[in-house]
PDB file of C-alpha atoms in Angstrom:
ATOM      1  CA  UNK W   1     -11.820  -1.699  12.801  1.00 86.00           C
ATOM      2  CA  UNK W   2     -10.447   1.811  12.349  1.00 90.00           C
ATOM      3  CA  UNK W   3      -6.644   1.827  12.488  1.00 89.00           C
ATOM      4  CA  UNK W   4      -6.079   5.517  11.904  1.00 90.00           C
ATOM      5  CA  UNK W   5      -7.649   8.739  10.638  1.00 92.00           C
ATOM      6  CA  UNK W   6      -6.040  11.776   9.094  1.00 91.00           C
ATOM      7  CA  UNK W   7      -7.053  14.765   6.990  1.00 91.00           C
ATOM      8  CA  UNK W   8      -5.873  15.731   3.534  1.00 87.00           C
ATOM      9  CA  UNK W   9      -7.024  19.291   3.023  1.00 83.00           C
ATOM     10  CA  UNK W  10     -10.791  19.076   3.747  1.00 85.00           C
ATOM     11  CA  UNK W  11     -11.145  15.321   3.216  1.00 91.00           C
ATOM     12  CA  UNK W  12     -11.096  12.863   6.101  1.00 94.00           C
ATOM     13  CA  UNK W  13      -9.236   9.617   5.376  1.00 93.00           C
ATOM     14  CA  UNK W  14     -10.245   6.588   7.451  1.00 94.00           C
ATOM     15  CA  UNK W  15      -7.782   3.688   7.372  1.00 94.00           C
ATOM     16  CA  UNK W  16      -9.781   0.624   8.306  1.00 93.00           C
ATOM     17  CA  UNK W  17      -9.546  -3.153   8.335  1.00 93.00           C
ATOM     18  CA  UNK W  18     -12.993  -4.466   7.338  1.00 93.00           C
ATOM     19  CA  UNK W  19     -13.405  -8.167   8.198  1.00 95.00           C
ATOM     20  CA  UNK W  20     -17.040  -8.225   7.041  1.00 95.00           C
ATOM     21  CA  UNK W  21     -16.030  -6.861   3.627  1.00 93.00           C
ATOM     22  CA  UNK W  22     -13.359  -9.549   3.258  1.00 94.00           C
ATOM     23  CA  UNK W  23     -15.854 -12.194   4.404  1.00 96.00           C
ATOM     24  CA  UNK W  24     -18.462 -11.331   1.763  1.00 96.00           C
ATOM     25  CA  UNK W  25     -15.970 -10.799  -1.030  1.00 94.00           C
ATOM     26  CA  UNK W  26     -14.370 -14.177  -0.334  1.00 95.00           C
ATOM     27  CA  UNK W  27     -17.840 -15.685  -0.832  1.00 96.00           C
ATOM     28  CA  UNK W  28     -18.123 -13.670  -4.049  1.00 94.00           C
ATOM     29  CA  UNK W  29     -14.862 -15.250  -5.262  1.00 94.00           C
ATOM     30  CA  UNK W  30     -16.144 -18.742  -4.424  1.00 96.00           C
ATOM     31  CA  UNK W  31     -19.387 -18.010  -6.282  1.00 94.00           C
ATOM     32  CA  UNK W  32     -17.537 -16.726  -9.367  1.00 89.00           C
ATOM     33  CA  UNK W  33     -14.134 -18.459  -9.458  1.00 88.00           C
ATOM     34  CA  UNK W  34     -13.767 -17.999 -13.211  1.00 81.00           C
ATOM     35  CA  UNK W  35     -13.459 -14.235 -12.674  1.00 79.00           C
ATOM     36  CA  UNK W  36     -10.815 -14.527  -9.957  1.00 80.00           C
ATOM     37  CA  UNK W  37      -8.025 -16.688 -11.354  1.00 74.00           C
ATOM     38  CA  UNK W  38      -5.559 -15.098  -8.927  1.00 78.00           C
ATOM     39  CA  UNK W  39      -7.341 -17.095  -6.200  1.00 87.00           C
ATOM     40  CA  UNK W  40      -7.597 -20.332  -8.177  1.00 86.00           C
ATOM     41  CA  UNK W  41      -5.626 -22.472  -5.718  1.00 86.00           C
ATOM     42  CA  UNK W  42      -7.538 -21.137  -2.747  1.00 90.00           C
ATOM     43  CA  UNK W  43     -10.903 -21.830  -4.403  1.00 93.00           C
ATOM     44  CA  UNK W  44      -9.868 -25.369  -5.351  1.00 91.00           C
ATOM     45  CA  UNK W  45      -8.761 -26.119  -1.793  1.00 91.00           C
ATOM     46  CA  UNK W  46     -12.121 -24.987  -0.423  1.00 94.00           C
ATOM     47  CA  UNK W  47     -14.028 -26.994  -3.054  1.00 95.00           C
ATOM     48  CA  UNK W  48     -12.195 -30.153  -2.003  1.00 94.00           C
ATOM     49  CA  UNK W  49     -12.479 -29.577   1.737  1.00 94.00           C
ATOM     50  CA  UNK W  50     -16.022 -28.131   1.935  1.00 96.00           C
ATOM     51  CA  UNK W  51     -17.961 -29.158  -1.211  1.00 96.00           C
ATOM     52  CA  UNK W  52     -21.446 -28.848   0.323  1.00 96.00           C
ATOM     53  CA  UNK W  53     -20.876 -25.322   1.637  1.00 97.00           C
ATOM     54  CA  UNK W  54     -19.308 -24.142  -1.616  1.00 97.00           C
ATOM     55  CA  UNK W  55     -22.157 -25.605  -3.685  1.00 96.00           C
ATOM     56  CA  UNK W  56     -24.705 -23.820  -1.499  1.00 96.00           C
ATOM     57  CA  UNK W  57     -22.807 -20.535  -1.882  1.00 96.00           C
ATOM     58  CA  UNK W  58     -22.995 -20.929  -5.654  1.00 96.00           C
ATOM     59  CA  UNK W  59     -26.652 -21.913  -5.665  1.00 95.00           C
ATOM     60  CA  UNK W  60     -27.543 -18.743  -3.777  1.00 95.00           C
ATOM     61  CA  UNK W  61     -25.464 -16.311  -5.803  1.00 90.00           C
ATOM     62  CA  UNK W  62     -28.387 -15.114  -7.923  1.00 88.00           C
ATOM     63  CA  UNK W  63     -30.443 -13.885  -4.977  1.00 90.00           C
ATOM     64  CA  UNK W  64     -27.427 -12.414  -3.148  1.00 92.00           C
ATOM     65  CA  UNK W  65     -25.960 -10.534  -6.119  1.00 88.00           C
ATOM     66  CA  UNK W  66     -23.022 -12.943  -5.979  1.00 90.00           C
ATOM     67  CA  UNK W  67     -22.728 -12.227  -2.238  1.00 94.00           C
ATOM     68  CA  UNK W  68     -21.964  -8.502  -2.558  1.00 90.00           C
ATOM     69  CA  UNK W  69     -25.551  -7.523  -1.795  1.00 91.00           C
ATOM     70  CA  UNK W  70     -24.650  -6.207   1.656  1.00 90.00           C
ATOM     71  CA  UNK W  71     -21.441  -4.333   0.815  1.00 89.00           C
ATOM     72  CA  UNK W  72     -23.020  -2.844  -2.308  1.00 85.00           C
ATOM     73  CA  UNK W  73     -25.978  -1.244  -0.489  1.00 84.00           C
ATOM     74  CA  UNK W  74     -26.829   1.524   1.958  1.00 81.00           C
ATOM     75  CA  UNK W  75     -26.984  -1.137   4.694  1.00 86.00           C
ATOM     76  CA  UNK W  76     -23.200  -1.269   4.480  1.00 89.00           C
ATOM     77  CA  UNK W  77     -22.783   1.991   6.409  1.00 88.00           C
ATOM     78  CA  UNK W  78     -24.528   0.395   9.359  1.00 90.00           C
ATOM     79  CA  UNK W  79     -22.429  -2.779   9.521  1.00 92.00           C
ATOM     80  CA  UNK W  80     -19.116  -1.680   8.014  1.00 91.00           C
ATOM     81  CA  UNK W  81     -17.274  -1.639  11.335  1.00 92.00           C
ATOM     82  CA  UNK W  82     -18.779  -4.835  12.755  1.00 95.00           C
ATOM     83  CA  UNK W  83     -16.878  -8.005  13.461  1.00 95.00           C
ATOM     84  CA  UNK W  84     -18.147 -11.000  11.486  1.00 96.00           C
ATOM     85  CA  UNK W  85     -19.801 -12.665  14.491  1.00 96.00           C
ATOM     86  CA  UNK W  86     -21.534  -9.395  15.350  1.00 96.00           C
ATOM     87  CA  UNK W  87     -22.742  -9.038  11.759  1.00 96.00           C
ATOM     88  CA  UNK W  88     -24.135 -12.583  11.694  1.00 96.00           C
ATOM     89  CA  UNK W  89     -26.040 -11.968  14.932  1.00 96.00           C
ATOM     90  CA  UNK W  90     -27.342  -8.657  13.550  1.00 95.00           C
ATOM     91  CA  UNK W  91     -28.902 -10.280  10.478  1.00 94.00           C
ATOM     92  CA  UNK W  92     -30.118 -13.281  12.441  1.00 94.00           C
ATOM     93  CA  UNK W  93     -32.074 -10.882  14.627  1.00 94.00           C
ATOM     94  CA  UNK W  94     -34.007  -9.386  11.714  1.00 92.00           C
ATOM     95  CA  UNK W  95     -37.410 -10.871  10.899  1.00 93.00           C
ATOM     96  CA  UNK W  96     -38.433 -11.528   7.308  1.00 93.00           C
ATOM     97  CA  UNK W  97     -40.324  -8.222   7.061  1.00 92.00           C
ATOM     98  CA  UNK W  98     -37.336  -6.166   8.221  1.00 91.00           C
ATOM     99  CA  UNK W  99     -35.065  -8.215   5.963  1.00 91.00           C
ATOM    100  CA  UNK W 100     -37.235  -7.649   2.884  1.00 90.00           C
ATOM    101  CA  UNK W 101     -37.627  -3.936   3.556  1.00 88.00           C
ATOM    102  CA  UNK W 102     -33.867  -3.590   3.214  1.00 86.00           C
ATOM    103  CA  UNK W 103     -33.649  -6.014   0.263  1.00 86.00           C
ATOM    104  CA  UNK W 104     -36.415  -4.200  -1.610  1.00 83.00           C
ATOM    105  CA  UNK W 105     -34.802  -0.805  -1.055  1.00 80.00           C
ATOM    106  CA  UNK W 106     -31.524  -2.210  -2.428  1.00 77.00           C
ATOM    107  CA  UNK W 107     -32.680  -4.399  -5.328  1.00 75.00           C
ATOM    108  CA  UNK W 108     -36.390  -3.833  -5.834  1.00 78.00           C
ATOM    109  CA  UNK W 109     -37.124  -7.514  -5.133  1.00 81.00           C
ATOM    110  CA  UNK W 110     -37.833  -9.647  -2.063  1.00 86.00           C
ATOM    111  CA  UNK W 111     -36.732 -13.009  -0.680  1.00 89.00           C
ATOM    112  CA  UNK W 112     -38.907 -15.835   0.536  1.00 91.00           C
ATOM    113  CA  UNK W 113     -38.469 -16.817   4.166  1.00 93.00           C
ATOM    114  CA  UNK W 114     -36.925 -20.101   3.027  1.00 94.00           C
ATOM    115  CA  UNK W 115     -34.349 -18.317   0.860  1.00 93.00           C
ATOM    116  CA  UNK W 116     -33.551 -15.883   3.666  1.00 94.00           C
ATOM    117  CA  UNK W 117     -33.011 -18.803   6.061  1.00 95.00           C
ATOM    118  CA  UNK W 118     -30.757 -20.563   3.547  1.00 96.00           C
ATOM    119  CA  UNK W 119     -28.673 -17.412   3.121  1.00 95.00           C
ATOM    120  CA  UNK W 120     -28.240 -17.002   6.876  1.00 96.00           C
ATOM    121  CA  UNK W 121     -27.441 -20.684   7.310  1.00 96.00           C
ATOM    122  CA  UNK W 122     -24.714 -20.788   4.676  1.00 97.00           C
ATOM    123  CA  UNK W 123     -23.170 -17.563   5.995  1.00 97.00           C
ATOM    124  CA  UNK W 124     -22.835 -19.121   9.441  1.00 97.00           C
ATOM    125  CA  UNK W 125     -21.589 -22.459   8.092  1.00 97.00           C
ATOM    126  CA  UNK W 126     -19.042 -20.755   5.890  1.00 97.00           C
ATOM    127  CA  UNK W 127     -17.717 -18.678   8.768  1.00 97.00           C
ATOM    128  CA  UNK W 128     -17.574 -21.560  11.249  1.00 96.00           C
ATOM    129  CA  UNK W 129     -16.065 -24.133   8.888  1.00 95.00           C
ATOM    130  CA  UNK W 130     -13.967 -22.067   6.516  1.00 94.00           C
ATOM    131  CA  UNK W 131     -13.419 -18.387   7.141  1.00 95.00           C
ATOM    132  CA  UNK W 132     -12.837 -18.241  10.896  1.00 94.00           C
ATOM    133  CA  UNK W 133      -9.339 -19.719  10.579  1.00 89.00           C
ATOM    134  CA  UNK W 134      -8.686 -17.787   7.361  1.00 86.00           C
ATOM    135  CA  UNK W 135      -9.532 -14.479   8.990  1.00 90.00           C
ATOM    136  CA  UNK W 136      -7.154 -14.998  11.899  1.00 87.00           C
ATOM    137  CA  UNK W 137      -4.264 -15.057   9.441  1.00 82.00           C
ATOM    138  CA  UNK W 138      -5.652 -12.348   7.191  1.00 85.00           C
ATOM    139  CA  UNK W 139      -6.256  -9.904  10.037  1.00 88.00           C
ATOM    140  CA  UNK W 140      -2.638  -9.725  11.151  1.00 86.00           C
ATOM    141  CA  UNK W 141      -1.291  -9.550   7.625  1.00 87.00           C
ATOM    142  CA  UNK W 142      -3.753  -7.008   6.232  1.00 89.00           C
ATOM    143  CA  UNK W 143      -3.464  -4.698   9.225  1.00 90.00           C
ATOM    144  CA  UNK W 144       0.286  -4.532   8.645  1.00 89.00           C
ATOM    145  CA  UNK W 145      -0.187  -3.921   4.926  1.00 89.00           C
ATOM    146  CA  UNK W 146      -2.673  -1.155   5.735  1.00 91.00           C
ATOM    147  CA  UNK W 147      -0.168   0.571   7.987  1.00 91.00           C
ATOM    148  CA  UNK W 148       2.350   0.559   5.134  1.00 89.00           C
ATOM    149  CA  UNK W 149      -0.228   1.859   2.646  1.00 90.00           C
ATOM    150  CA  UNK W 150      -1.216   4.588   5.086  1.00 91.00           C
ATOM    151  CA  UNK W 151       2.377   5.803   5.227  1.00 91.00           C
ATOM    152  CA  UNK W 152       2.501   5.900   1.422  1.00 89.00           C
ATOM    153  CA  UNK W 153      -0.695   7.964   1.413  1.00 90.00           C
ATOM    154  CA  UNK W 154       0.637  10.435   3.931  1.00 90.00           C
ATOM    155  CA  UNK W 155       3.878  10.790   2.012  1.00 89.00           C
ATOM    156  CA  UNK W 156       2.548  10.991  -1.559  1.00 88.00           C
ATOM    157  CA  UNK W 157      -1.030  12.152  -0.977  1.00 90.00           C
ATOM    158  CA  UNK W 158      -4.264  10.172  -0.890  1.00 90.00           C
ATOM    159  CA  UNK W 159      -5.391  11.107  -4.400  1.00 90.00           C
ATOM    160  CA  UNK W 160      -2.056  10.085  -5.871  1.00 90.00           C
ATOM    161  CA  UNK W 161      -2.268   6.772  -4.002  1.00 90.00           C
ATOM    162  CA  UNK W 162      -5.776   6.150  -5.339  1.00 89.00           C
ATOM    163  CA  UNK W 163      -4.547   6.808  -8.872  1.00 87.00           C
ATOM    164  CA  UNK W 164      -2.001   3.990  -8.620  1.00 85.00           C
ATOM    165  CA  UNK W 165      -4.160   1.115  -7.408  1.00 84.00           C
ATOM    166  CA  UNK W 166      -5.714   0.084 -10.735  1.00 81.00           C
ATOM    167  CA  UNK W 167      -5.352   0.787 -14.462  1.00 76.00           C
ATOM    168  CA  UNK W 168      -9.102   1.497 -14.757  1.00 77.00           C
ATOM    169  CA  UNK W 169      -8.963   4.272 -12.210  1.00 84.00           C
ATOM    170  CA  UNK W 170      -7.863   7.768 -13.182  1.00 85.00           C
ATOM    171  CA  UNK W 171      -7.500  10.719 -10.847  1.00 88.00           C
ATOM    172  CA  UNK W 172      -7.564  14.190 -12.355  1.00 88.00           C
ATOM    173  CA  UNK W 173      -7.267  17.605 -10.783  1.00 87.00           C
ATOM    174  CA  UNK W 174     -11.006  17.848 -10.055  1.00 89.00           C
ATOM    175  CA  UNK W 175     -12.514  14.371 -10.368  1.00 89.00           C
ATOM    176  CA  UNK W 176     -12.001  10.625 -10.090  1.00 88.00           C
ATOM    177  CA  UNK W 177     -12.923   8.539 -13.126  1.00 86.00           C
ATOM    178  CA  UNK W 178     -13.808   4.876 -12.557  1.00 82.00           C
ATOM    179  CA  UNK W 179     -14.111   2.880 -15.789  1.00 74.00           C
ATOM    180  CA  UNK W 180     -16.339  -0.188 -15.550  1.00 68.00           C
ATOM    181  CA  UNK W 181     -19.265  -0.994 -17.864  1.00 57.00           C
ATOM    182  CA  UNK W 182     -19.381   2.794 -18.230  1.00 68.00           C
ATOM    183  CA  UNK W 183     -17.525   5.765 -16.820  1.00 78.00           C
ATOM    184  CA  UNK W 184     -18.335   6.791 -13.262  1.00 83.00           C
ATOM    185  CA  UNK W 185     -17.167  10.322 -12.472  1.00 88.00           C
ATOM    186  CA  UNK W 186     -16.886  11.564  -8.898  1.00 88.00           C
ATOM    187  CA  UNK W 187     -16.022  15.174  -8.111  1.00 90.00           C
ATOM    188  CA  UNK W 188     -13.315  15.460  -5.465  1.00 88.00           C
ATOM    189  CA  UNK W 189     -15.029  18.475  -3.941  1.00 88.00           C
ATOM    190  CA  UNK W 190     -18.119  16.379  -3.145  1.00 89.00           C
ATOM    191  CA  UNK W 191     -16.182  13.710  -1.228  1.00 92.00           C
ATOM    192  CA  UNK W 192     -15.928  14.402   2.501  1.00 93.00           C
ATOM    193  CA  UNK W 193     -14.650  11.000   3.681  1.00 94.00           C
ATOM    194  CA  UNK W 194     -12.491   8.326   2.053  1.00 93.00           C
ATOM    195  CA  UNK W 195     -12.528   4.811   3.510  1.00 93.00           C
ATOM    196  CA  UNK W 196      -9.238   3.151   2.663  1.00 93.00           C
ATOM    197  CA  UNK W 197      -8.727  -0.589   2.975  1.00 93.00           C
ATOM    198  CA  UNK W 198      -7.016  -3.557   1.291  1.00 92.00           C
ATOM    199  CA  UNK W 199      -8.163  -7.034   0.295  1.00 92.00           C
ATOM    200  CA  UNK W 200      -6.656 -10.346  -0.760  1.00 90.00           C
ATOM    201  CA  UNK W 201      -9.779 -11.237  -2.753  1.00 90.00           C
ATOM    202  CA  UNK W 202     -10.657  -8.218  -4.916  1.00 87.00           C
ATOM    203  CA  UNK W 203      -7.761  -8.572  -7.401  1.00 80.00           C
ATOM    204  CA  UNK W 204      -7.840  -8.378 -10.445  1.00 74.00           C
ATOM    205  CA  UNK W 205     -11.020  -6.301 -10.095  1.00 78.00           C
ATOM    206  CA  UNK W 206     -11.374  -2.770  -8.815  1.00 80.00           C
ATOM    207  CA  UNK W 207     -13.638  -1.772  -5.946  1.00 85.00           C
ATOM    208  CA  UNK W 208     -14.440   1.909  -5.758  1.00 84.00           C
ATOM    209  CA  UNK W 209     -17.849   2.677  -4.285  1.00 83.00           C
ATOM    210  CA  UNK W 210     -19.454   6.028  -3.500  1.00 83.00           C
ATOM    211  CA  UNK W 211     -22.049   6.273  -0.716  1.00 82.00           C
ATOM    212  CA  UNK W 212     -23.302   9.856  -0.536  1.00 85.00           C
ATOM    213  CA  UNK W 213     -20.275  11.990   0.303  1.00 89.00           C
ATOM    214  CA  UNK W 214     -18.160   8.919   1.181  1.00 91.00           C
ATOM    215  CA  UNK W 215     -15.810   7.075  -1.161  1.00 90.00           C
ATOM    216  CA  UNK W 216     -14.692   3.522  -0.362  1.00 92.00           C
ATOM    217  CA  UNK W 217     -11.438   2.435  -1.984  1.00 91.00           C
ATOM    218  CA  UNK W 218     -10.103  -1.132  -1.787  1.00 92.00           C
ATOM    219  CA  UNK W 219      -6.593  -1.983  -2.974  1.00 91.00           C
ATOM    220  CA  UNK W 220      -6.078  -5.551  -4.122  1.00 88.00           C
ATOM    221  CA  UNK W 221      -3.176  -7.478  -2.588  1.00 86.00           C
ATOM    222  CA  UNK W 222      -1.843 -10.505  -4.495  1.00 79.00           C
ATOM    223  CA  UNK W 223      -1.063 -13.402  -2.167  1.00 76.00           C
ATOM    224  CA  UNK W 224      -1.388 -16.616  -4.145  1.00 70.00           C
ATOM    225  CA  UNK W 225       1.524 -18.550  -5.586  1.00 55.00           C
ATOM    226  CA  UNK W 226       1.310 -19.366  -9.272  1.00 49.00           C
ATOM    227  CA  UNK W 227       2.818 -22.844  -8.939  1.00 48.00           C
ATOM    228  CA  UNK W 228       1.647 -25.892  -7.071  1.00 52.00           C
ATOM    229  CA  UNK W 229       3.500 -27.855  -4.383  1.00 58.00           C
ATOM    230  CA  UNK W 230       6.053 -25.963  -2.238  1.00 67.00           C
ATOM    231  CA  UNK W 231       7.494 -23.033  -4.225  1.00 65.00           C
ATOM    232  CA  UNK W 232      11.279 -23.173  -4.410  1.00 71.00           C
ATOM    233  CA  UNK W 233      11.612 -19.477  -3.546  1.00 71.00           C
ATOM    234  CA  UNK W 234       9.687 -20.187  -0.338  1.00 74.00           C
ATOM    235  CA  UNK W 235      12.164 -22.919   0.588  1.00 83.00           C
ATOM    236  CA  UNK W 236      15.075 -20.570  -0.116  1.00 85.00           C
ATOM    237  CA  UNK W 237      13.498 -17.871   2.029  1.00 85.00           C
ATOM    238  CA  UNK W 238      13.466 -20.120   5.080  1.00 87.00           C
ATOM    239  CA  UNK W 239      16.988 -21.308   4.330  1.00 90.00           C
ATOM    240  CA  UNK W 240      18.103 -17.690   4.280  1.00 91.00           C
ATOM    241  CA  UNK W 241      16.537 -17.143   7.708  1.00 90.00           C
ATOM    242  CA  UNK W 242      18.080 -20.309   9.130  1.00 91.00           C
ATOM    243  CA  UNK W 243      21.427 -18.783  10.092  1.00 93.00           C
ATOM    244  CA  UNK W 244      22.287 -16.903  13.261  1.00 94.00           C
ATOM    245  CA  UNK W 245      24.550 -14.312  11.623  1.00 94.00           C
ATOM    246  CA  UNK W 246      21.994 -13.557   8.913  1.00 94.00           C
ATOM    247  CA  UNK W 247      19.374 -13.012  11.610  1.00 94.00           C
ATOM    248  CA  UNK W 248      21.816 -10.685  13.402  1.00 94.00           C
ATOM    249  CA  UNK W 249      22.260  -8.730  10.158  1.00 94.00           C
ATOM    250  CA  UNK W 250      18.495  -8.455   9.741  1.00 93.00           C
ATOM    251  CA  UNK W 251      18.166  -7.240  13.320  1.00 92.00           C
ATOM    252  CA  UNK W 252      20.630  -4.421  12.637  1.00 94.00           C
ATOM    253  CA  UNK W 253      19.082  -3.504   9.279  1.00 93.00           C
ATOM    254  CA  UNK W 254      15.626  -3.303  10.859  1.00 90.00           C
ATOM    255  CA  UNK W 255      16.976  -0.323  12.801  1.00 90.00           C
ATOM    256  CA  UNK W 256      18.887   1.478  10.055  1.00 91.00           C
ATOM    257  CA  UNK W 257      20.604   1.149   6.680  1.00 93.00           C
ATOM    258  CA  UNK W 258      24.232   0.005   6.791  1.00 93.00           C
ATOM    259  CA  UNK W 259      27.211  -0.804   4.590  1.00 94.00           C
ATOM    260  CA  UNK W 260      29.097  -4.103   4.527  1.00 94.00           C
ATOM    261  CA  UNK W 261      31.945  -2.486   6.456  1.00 93.00           C
ATOM    262  CA  UNK W 262      29.609  -1.164   9.174  1.00 93.00           C
ATOM    263  CA  UNK W 263      27.911  -4.531   9.590  1.00 94.00           C
ATOM    264  CA  UNK W 264      31.237  -6.360   9.791  1.00 94.00           C
ATOM    265  CA  UNK W 265      32.423  -3.964  12.495  1.00 94.00           C
ATOM    266  CA  UNK W 266      29.252  -4.294  14.589  1.00 94.00           C
ATOM    267  CA  UNK W 267      29.069  -8.069  14.277  1.00 94.00           C
ATOM    268  CA  UNK W 268      32.799  -8.675  14.643  1.00 94.00           C
ATOM    269  CA  UNK W 269      32.978 -10.912  11.564  1.00 94.00           C
ATOM    270  CA  UNK W 270      34.855 -10.454   8.288  1.00 94.00           C
ATOM    271  CA  UNK W 271      33.571  -8.277   5.455  1.00 92.00           C
ATOM    272  CA  UNK W 272      33.751 -11.308   3.160  1.00 94.00           C
ATOM    273  CA  UNK W 273      31.425 -13.246   5.463  1.00 94.00           C
ATOM    274  CA  UNK W 274      28.997 -10.302   5.658  1.00 94.00           C
ATOM    275  CA  UNK W 275      28.995  -9.963   1.859  1.00 93.00           C
ATOM    276  CA  UNK W 276      28.156 -13.645   1.489  1.00 94.00           C
ATOM    277  CA  UNK W 277      25.260 -13.356   3.942  1.00 95.00           C
ATOM    278  CA  UNK W 278      23.956 -10.177   2.279  1.00 94.00           C
ATOM    279  CA  UNK W 279      24.039 -11.861  -1.122  1.00 91.00           C
ATOM    280  CA  UNK W 280      21.825 -14.669   0.196  1.00 93.00           C
ATOM    281  CA  UNK W 281      19.419 -12.226   1.862  1.00 92.00           C
ATOM    282  CA  UNK W 282      19.250 -10.117  -1.278  1.00 88.00           C
ATOM    283  CA  UNK W 283      18.442 -13.138  -3.454  1.00 85.00           C
ATOM    284  CA  UNK W 284      15.266 -13.798  -1.434  1.00 85.00           C
ATOM    285  CA  UNK W 285      14.376 -10.075  -1.353  1.00 83.00           C
ATOM    286  CA  UNK W 286      14.827  -9.644   2.378  1.00 89.00           C
ATOM    287  CA  UNK W 287      17.321  -6.825   1.861  1.00 90.00           C
ATOM    288  CA  UNK W 288      17.679  -4.157  -0.819  1.00 86.00           C
ATOM    289  CA  UNK W 289      20.899  -2.449  -1.861  1.00 85.00           C
ATOM    290  CA  UNK W 290      21.532   1.046  -3.208  1.00 83.00           C
ATOM    291  CA  UNK W 291      24.782   2.772  -4.122  1.00 81.00           C
ATOM    292  CA  UNK W 292      25.777   5.783  -2.062  1.00 83.00           C
ATOM    293  CA  UNK W 293      29.018   7.285  -3.359  1.00 84.00           C
ATOM    294  CA  UNK W 294      31.735   4.634  -3.197  1.00 82.00           C
ATOM    295  CA  UNK W 295      29.714   2.383  -0.896  1.00 84.00           C
ATOM    296  CA  UNK W 296      26.780   0.030  -1.241  1.00 87.00           C
ATOM    297  CA  UNK W 297      24.129   0.492   1.452  1.00 91.00           C
ATOM    298  CA  UNK W 298      21.729  -2.245   2.516  1.00 92.00           C
ATOM    299  CA  UNK W 299      18.271  -1.877   3.958  1.00 90.00           C
ATOM    300  CA  UNK W 300      15.776  -4.430   5.259  1.00 90.00           C
ATOM    301  CA  UNK W 301      12.536  -5.005   3.293  1.00 82.00           C
ATOM    302  CA  UNK W 302       9.834  -5.093   5.989  1.00 75.00           C
ATOM    303  CA  UNK W 303       7.068  -5.906   3.503  1.00 67.00           C
ATOM    304  CA  UNK W 304       8.691  -9.242   2.667  1.00 71.00           C
ATOM    305  CA  UNK W 305       8.984 -10.374   6.271  1.00 72.00           C
ATOM    306  CA  UNK W 306       5.439  -9.287   7.114  1.00 67.00           C
ATOM    307  CA  UNK W 307       4.145 -11.420   4.269  1.00 62.00           C
ATOM    308  CA  UNK W 308       5.707 -14.625   5.622  1.00 73.00           C
ATOM    309  CA  UNK W 309       2.895 -15.666   8.050  1.00 69.00           C
ATOM    310  CA  UNK W 310       0.246 -15.511   5.349  1.00 57.00           C
ATOM    311  CA  UNK W 311       2.469 -17.176   2.739  1.00 63.00           C
ATOM    312  CA  UNK W 312       3.218 -19.964   5.198  1.00 69.00           C
ATOM    313  CA  UNK W 313      -0.490 -20.511   5.779  1.00 59.00           C
ATOM    314  CA  UNK W 314      -1.228 -20.412   2.054  1.00 56.00           C
ATOM    315  CA  UNK W 315       1.524 -22.843   1.047  1.00 61.00           C
ATOM    316  CA  UNK W 316       0.897 -25.323   3.830  1.00 63.00           C
ATOM    317  CA  UNK W 317      -2.896 -25.284   3.934  1.00 51.00           C
ATOM    318  CA  UNK W 318      -3.897 -24.904   0.272  1.00 47.00           C
TER     319      UNK W 318
END
């Protein structure tokens, strides 16, 4: 799903939410949980709730390249913009000969019809039982994050943004250097299109993939709490929101920055009361403060509030 497109000099930047990418990489995380400790709680919850599906995902990881076979091949260009249901129907409609023609071009090997059927079956089971609900939450959250990242790109420049997403990625004046098992060097002048997206599953790894004159860049977004049970900071966040005057303050700060004095005047309450409310909102990172001359100005942190739906789902369901 393309959210926006813009040009930076002669390079087209496509800002896109890719549900199929997130689908396959979530299966990759389940197949290799030891490499994705930032999703440890999520993996454990799925193992408990859906042991048969998770075991099948792991049993098939060798023949699916740990489930990144599709997104790491030329076939990806064809299905990149599909919805998950559309993608499942697409592969279901391919016979074993068509399937193996693509597999052989990508890996040099082939699958038996039985293995192909198992792969298709577990993909459908995983989507129906596990990922359908997950994706509903992820879609809203990631699309908002993408809009924010797009604004950063437009402000700072796409190449500068790319250079900040991972320590193993360096952007020079003429080329991009991706350090993995070896150095991959891509000349900027040869890249006509950059696909920009974000993922809750790729961290702590880096995904930078070049298809011809296209470069696909995925920024990892950390969403999982480090502690078990209900995190105390999550409780405090909802307590901070559970007051009418604090919600009125947030409503004003969503429109513009303001000082304590300005908020007190608009809300017709004392400056002392406003200061108390702002202190509580600041402690849970809903507002930020900066000094401007003799006054302290407050602004609302939209990123924090946009994260709440996914955090709620994560804390309550995992």
